[in-house]
Amino acid sequence: MTLSLRVSAVATVVSLPLGIAVALALARGRFPGRQLLNGLVHLPLILPPVVTGYLLLLTFGRKGWVGQWLDQWFGLVFAFRWTGAALAAAIMAFPLMVRAIRLAIEAVDPKLEQAAATLGAGRFMVFLTVTLPLILPGILAGTILAFAKAMGEFGATITFVSNIPGQTQTLPSAIYAYMQVPGGDAQAARLVLVAIVIAMAALLLSEWISRAVARRIAGT
Amino acid sequence: MTLSLDLSHRFQGFTLEAAFTAPPGVTALFGRSGSGKTTLVNAVAGLLRPDRLRLSVAGEVLADTTAGIWQPAHRRRIGYVFQDARLFPHLTVRQNLLYGRWFAPKSPEAAQDFDRIVALLGIGGLLQRRPGALSGGERQRVALGRAILSQPRILLMDEPLAALDEARKAEILPYLEQLRDELGLPILYVSHSMAEVARLATTVVLLEAGRVTAAGPVAVMLAQPEHAQSLGLREAGAVLQGQIAAQEEDGLTRISTEAGPLWLPRVAGEPGRPLRLRILAQDVMLALQAPQGLSALNHFESVVEAVHLGDGPGAMVRLRAGDAAVLARITARSAKAMGLRPGLRLHAVLKAVSVAQENIGRGA
């Protein structure tokens, strides 16, 4: 249970800066390969999660080319560890996060950024003082959505890091495990309840935040 | 401070070729929509990169594309008041006003400036609000303050009043006049409203289909019959400088002008207060004899300088009255019947005169 929270939290927090950068590139960037990047980001959304997990195993596993390299240089191992579960969750949740943030960026009026430039703000300051505050609701929505998705990630996780109690057993894997053993139904039902509560809380929180922000901007 | 510019830019089958110098004071860039005004000011601000631009402000070259010089917008220190205010919705009015100060050179008078500009624009009561809760006129005043407080070297205004109704325009115009007269900041003012230009401008640059067709001081430009067509016939008219001579007992104010004395219903102010008067060409009647038994109070003795016949039934007549030029719009038939020709002496009868504040002492 706490493992699941930790996995999702780490997955969301670590992928957030990258998510903002990618969303920015997709929304504003004009560079060759933009469509390719777009496709790549969205791939985990369309691929069967098992395929994503398998690909992760190939690249980030102990024998995988990235995994080997990371192990050698940083001592960072993903395969069959909770960090691997976090990686799988992050990749699966990434499209949702990028999508929400990108929509928010596209809704920002570039005219406001121009106005900031005429007032003396350079590109970075414009982003920090105008764009970022204006897309904050989108970032929050994307983060919460990604968090919820990460909590529920199952297919890629179980393929990549298996289902080791105390190590890589996230909430959905635990539910799955309880359902496999006779008499585990009650345990499974308890966890299902927990999952529902967390999902509802995340949804309400994101609604509340976006409304609060809208109120602030309307100035009433 | 003077701005000079030489620009050419092609876009969507349209070529913009403009070169002019804007002396201190308000330079009005006048032209119909689609004549390239906004493109031009965007290039000055650095928001748009034209094919070729040479731009200097007070001798400093901000852009010279042939020499590869291009200062980005945020380094130019050129304030910009947009037609659609463009206030930052997530900041309060106070934060909006102070936004530019983060980036402006530090000045010890900054705090005083803030109080002065806030008072000048009458926005003291709005400081804690957010732009979403402001009216159109209030927003535009805040945008004006925000631009000024960023300590720009010049100020660009792109039709700052166009999105407002008449009442809101009337609310803001006096503030613009005060800014012009009190700050001594050069202003490039884009407009297609002759009324605004006549009231605010010191210099007029006429832009037609991407080309500068004429430029000069406002009184000279507005008194040219040949520009009447492009300025708009209904709006054509002369601008006179004057000052209050005396407040008379029957409620009238005597105003002395370069063309002669005028009497208007009470204009507030002490004797000596400078005024700018606008006399629309269509509000001027001509009489060969001194008018008698006529209710119109104001008339000037004048000499015909030029008669400009257009294609239609109208004629534009330029008169010299004292040291000033006055335009009259009459019918071509009357011009013929009266035998108008350059050098003819006659009387110009004024049906209406509009008055604006003018502080020549500190302006221009």
CSV table of N, CA, C and O in Angstrom, one decimal, chain A residues 109-123 125-126 129-131 133-134 215-220, chain B residues 45 47 73-75 77-80 82 84 86-91 96 99-100 102-103 130 132-133 146-147 150:
chain,number,residue,atom,x,y,z
A,109,ASP,N,-2.5,32.7,-24.2
A,109,ASP,CA,-2.5,33.7,-25.3
A,109,ASP,C,-1.1,34.2,-25.5
A,109,ASP,O,-0.5,34.8,-24.7
A,110,PRO,N,-0.5,33.9,-26.7
A,110,PRO,CA,0.9,34.3,-26.9
A,110,PRO,C,1.0,35.8,-26.9
A,110,PRO,O,2.1,36.4,-26.7
A,111,LYS,N,-0.1,36.5,-27.0
A,111,LYS,CA,-0.1,38.0,-27.0
A,111,LYS,C,0.3,38.5,-25.6
A,111,LYS,O,0.9,39.5,-25.4
A,112,LEU,N,0.0,37.7,-24.5
A,112,LEU,CA,0.4,38.1,-23.2
A,112,LEU,C,1.9,38.0,-23.1
A,112,LEU,O,2.5,38.8,-22.4
A,113,GLU,N,2.5,36.9,-23.7
A,113,GLU,CA,3.9,36.8,-23.6
A,113,GLU,C,4.6,37.9,-24.4
A,113,GLU,O,5.7,38.4,-24.0
A,114,GLN,N,4.0,38.3,-25.5
A,114,GLN,CA,4.5,39.4,-26.2
A,114,GLN,C,4.5,40.7,-25.4
A,114,GLN,O,5.5,41.4,-25.3
A,115,ALA,N,3.4,40.9,-24.7
A,115,ALA,CA,3.3,42.0,-23.8
A,115,ALA,C,4.4,42.0,-22.8
A,115,ALA,O,5.1,43.0,-22.5
A,116,ALA,N,4.7,40.9,-22.2
A,116,ALA,CA,5.7,40.7,-21.2
A,116,ALA,C,7.1,41.1,-21.8
A,116,ALA,O,7.9,41.7,-21.1
A,117,ALA,N,7.3,40.7,-23.0
A,117,ALA,CA,8.6,41.0,-23.7
A,117,ALA,C,8.7,42.5,-23.8
A,117,ALA,O,9.8,43.0,-23.6
A,118,THR,N,7.7,43.2,-24.2
A,118,THR,CA,7.8,44.6,-24.4
A,118,THR,C,8.1,45.3,-23.1
A,118,THR,O,8.5,46.4,-23.0
A,119,LEU,N,7.7,44.6,-22.0
A,119,LEU,CA,8.0,45.2,-20.7
A,119,LEU,C,9.4,44.9,-20.2
A,119,LEU,O,9.7,45.2,-19.0
A,120,GLY,N,10.1,44.2,-21.0
A,120,GLY,CA,11.5,43.9,-20.6
A,120,GLY,C,11.9,42.5,-20.2
A,120,GLY,O,13.0,42.3,-19.8
A,121,ALA,N,10.9,41.6,-20.2
A,121,ALA,CA,11.2,40.3,-19.7
A,121,ALA,C,11.8,39.4,-20.9
A,121,ALA,O,11.2,39.3,-21.9
A,122,GLY,N,12.9,38.8,-20.6
A,122,GLY,CA,13.5,37.9,-21.6
A,122,GLY,C,12.7,36.6,-21.6
A,122,GLY,O,11.7,36.4,-20.9
A,123,ARG,N,13.1,35.7,-22.5
A,123,ARG,CA,12.3,34.5,-22.7
A,123,ARG,C,12.1,33.6,-21.5
A,123,ARG,O,11.0,33.2,-21.2
A,125,MET,N,12.3,34.6,-18.3
A,125,MET,CA,11.5,35.3,-17.4
A,125,MET,C,10.0,35.3,-17.8
A,125,MET,O,9.1,35.3,-17.0
A,126,VAL,N,9.8,35.5,-19.1
A,126,VAL,CA,8.4,35.4,-19.6
A,126,VAL,C,7.8,34.1,-19.2
A,126,VAL,O,6.7,34.0,-18.7
A,129,THR,N,7.3,34.0,-15.3
A,129,THR,CA,6.3,34.9,-14.6
A,129,THR,C,4.9,34.9,-15.3
A,129,THR,O,4.0,35.4,-14.7
A,130,VAL,N,4.9,34.5,-16.6
A,130,VAL,CA,3.6,34.6,-17.3
A,130,VAL,C,3.1,33.2,-17.7
A,130,VAL,O,2.0,32.7,-17.2
A,131,THR,N,3.9,32.5,-18.5
A,131,THR,CA,3.4,31.2,-19.0
A,131,THR,C,3.2,30.2,-17.8
A,131,THR,O,2.1,29.6,-17.7
A,133,PRO,N,2.7,30.5,-14.5
A,133,PRO,CA,1.5,30.6,-13.6
A,133,PRO,C,0.2,30.4,-14.3
A,133,PRO,O,-0.7,29.9,-13.7
A,134,LEU,N,0.2,30.7,-15.6
A,134,LEU,CA,-1.1,30.5,-16.4
A,134,LEU,C,-1.4,29.1,-16.7
A,134,LEU,O,-2.5,28.7,-16.8
A,215,ARG,N,-11.4,31.0,-10.1
A,215,ARG,CA,-11.9,32.0,-9.3
A,215,ARG,C,-10.9,33.2,-9.1
A,215,ARG,O,-11.3,34.3,-9.2
A,216,ARG,N,-9.7,32.8,-8.8
A,216,ARG,CA,-8.6,33.8,-8.6
A,216,ARG,C,-8.5,34.7,-9.8
A,216,ARG,O,-8.3,35.9,-9.7
A,217,ILE,N,-8.4,34.0,-11.0
A,217,ILE,CA,-8.2,34.8,-12.2
A,217,ILE,C,-9.4,35.6,-12.6
A,217,ILE,O,-9.2,36.8,-13.1
A,218,ALA,N,-10.6,35.2,-12.3
A,218,ALA,CA,-11.7,36.0,-12.6
A,218,ALA,C,-11.8,37.2,-11.7
A,218,ALA,O,-12.4,38.2,-12.0
A,219,GLY,N,-11.0,37.2,-10.6
A,219,GLY,CA,-10.9,38.3,-9.7
A,219,GLY,C,-12.1,38.6,-8.8
A,219,GLY,O,-12.3,39.7,-8.4
A,220,THR,N,-12.9,37.6,-8.6
A,220,THR,CA,-14.0,37.9,-7.7
A,220,THR,C,-13.8,37.3,-6.3
A,220,THR,O,-12.9,36.5,-6.2
B,45,ALA,N,8.5,47.5,-32.1
B,45,ALA,CA,8.6,46.9,-30.8
B,45,ALA,C,9.5,45.7,-30.8
B,45,ALA,O,10.0,45.3,-29.7
B,47,LEU,N,8.5,42.8,-32.1
B,47,LEU,CA,7.6,41.6,-32.1
B,47,LEU,C,7.6,40.9,-33.4
B,47,LEU,O,7.1,39.7,-33.5
B,73,ALA,N,12.9,42.2,-28.5
B,73,ALA,CA,11.9,43.1,-27.9
B,73,ALA,C,12.2,43.5,-26.4
B,73,ALA,O,12.1,44.7,-26.1
B,74,HIS,N,12.7,42.6,-25.6
B,74,HIS,CA,12.8,42.9,-24.2
B,74,HIS,C,14.0,43.8,-23.9
B,74,HIS,O,14.2,44.2,-22.8
B,75,ARG,N,14.9,44.0,-24.9
B,75,ARG,CA,16.0,44.9,-24.6
B,75,ARG,C,15.8,46.3,-25.2
B,75,ARG,O,16.6,47.2,-25.0
B,77,ARG,N,13.4,48.5,-24.6
B,77,ARG,CA,12.8,49.5,-23.7
B,77,ARG,C,11.9,50.4,-24.5
B,77,ARG,O,12.0,51.6,-24.5
B,78,ILE,N,11.0,49.8,-25.3
B,78,ILE,CA,10.0,50.5,-26.0
B,78,ILE,C,8.6,50.0,-25.4
B,78,ILE,O,8.3,48.8,-25.5
B,79,GLY,N,7.9,50.9,-24.8
B,79,GLY,CA,6.7,50.5,-24.1
B,79,GLY,C,5.6,50.4,-25.2
B,79,GLY,O,5.6,51.0,-26.3
B,80,TYR,N,4.6,49.5,-24.9
B,80,TYR,CA,3.6,49.2,-25.9
B,80,TYR,C,2.3,49.1,-25.3
B,80,TYR,O,2.1,48.3,-24.4
B,82,PHE,N,-1.4,48.0,-26.1
B,82,PHE,CA,-2.1,47.2,-27.1
B,82,PHE,C,-3.5,47.6,-27.1
B,82,PHE,O,-4.1,48.1,-26.1
B,84,ASP,N,-6.0,45.7,-27.1
B,84,ASP,CA,-6.7,44.8,-26.1
B,84,ASP,C,-5.9,44.7,-24.8
B,84,ASP,O,-5.5,43.6,-24.4
B,86,ARG,N,-4.2,43.5,-22.7
B,86,ARG,CA,-3.3,42.4,-22.5
B,86,ARG,C,-2.7,42.5,-21.1
B,86,ARG,O,-1.5,42.3,-20.9
B,87,LEU,N,-3.5,42.7,-20.1
B,87,LEU,CA,-3.1,42.7,-18.7
B,87,LEU,C,-2.9,41.2,-18.3
B,87,LEU,O,-3.6,40.3,-18.9
B,88,PHE,N,-2.0,40.9,-17.4
B,88,PHE,CA,-1.8,39.5,-17.0
B,88,PHE,C,-2.9,39.1,-16.0
B,88,PHE,O,-3.0,39.7,-14.9
B,89,PRO,N,-3.7,38.1,-16.4
B,89,PRO,CA,-4.9,37.8,-15.6
B,89,PRO,C,-4.6,37.3,-14.2
B,89,PRO,O,-5.4,37.3,-13.3
B,90,HIS,N,-3.4,36.7,-14.1
B,90,HIS,CA,-3.1,36.0,-12.8
B,90,HIS,C,-2.5,37.0,-11.8
B,90,HIS,O,-2.2,36.6,-10.7
B,91,LEU,N,-2.3,38.3,-12.2
B,91,LEU,CA,-1.7,39.2,-11.3
B,91,LEU,C,-2.7,40.3,-10.9
B,91,LEU,O,-3.6,40.6,-11.7
B,96,ASN,N,0.6,44.0,-11.9
B,96,ASN,CA,0.7,44.3,-13.3
B,96,ASN,C,1.5,45.6,-13.6
B,96,ASN,O,2.4,45.6,-14.4
B,99,TYR,N,5.1,45.1,-13.0
B,99,TYR,CA,5.8,44.1,-13.7
B,99,TYR,C,7.1,44.5,-14.4
B,99,TYR,O,8.1,43.9,-14.3
B,100,GLY,N,7.0,45.7,-15.1
B,100,GLY,CA,8.1,46.1,-15.9
B,100,GLY,C,9.3,46.6,-15.1
B,100,GLY,O,10.4,46.7,-15.5
B,102,TRP,N,10.8,45.2,-12.6
B,102,TRP,CA,11.8,44.2,-12.4
B,102,TRP,C,12.9,44.3,-13.4
B,102,TRP,O,14.1,44.0,-13.1
B,103,PHE,N,12.6,44.7,-14.6
B,103,PHE,CA,13.5,44.6,-15.7
B,103,PHE,C,14.1,46.0,-16.0
B,103,PHE,O,15.1,46.0,-16.7
B,130,ARG,N,-8.1,42.3,-9.7
B,130,ARG,CA,-7.5,41.6,-10.8
B,130,ARG,C,-8.1,42.0,-12.1
B,130,ARG,O,-9.3,42.5,-12.1
B,132,GLY,N,-9.6,40.7,-14.4
B,132,GLY,CA,-10.9,40.2,-14.8
B,132,GLY,C,-12.1,41.0,-14.2
B,132,GLY,O,-13.2,41.0,-14.8
B,133,ALA,N,-11.8,41.8,-13.2
B,133,ALA,CA,-12.9,42.5,-12.5
B,133,ALA,C,-12.9,44.0,-13.0
B,133,ALA,O,-13.6,44.8,-12.3
B,146,ARG,N,1.1,50.5,-16.8
B,146,ARG,CA,2.1,49.5,-16.8
B,146,ARG,C,3.2,49.8,-17.8
B,146,ARG,O,4.4,49.6,-17.6
B,147,ALA,N,2.8,50.2,-19.0
B,147,ALA,CA,3.8,50.5,-20.0
B,147,ALA,C,4.7,51.7,-19.6
B,147,ALA,O,5.9,51.6,-19.7
B,150,SER,N,7.4,50.9,-17.0
B,150,SER,CA,8.6,50.1,-17.3
B,150,SER,C,9.7,51.0,-17.8
B,150,SER,O,10.7,50.5,-18.4
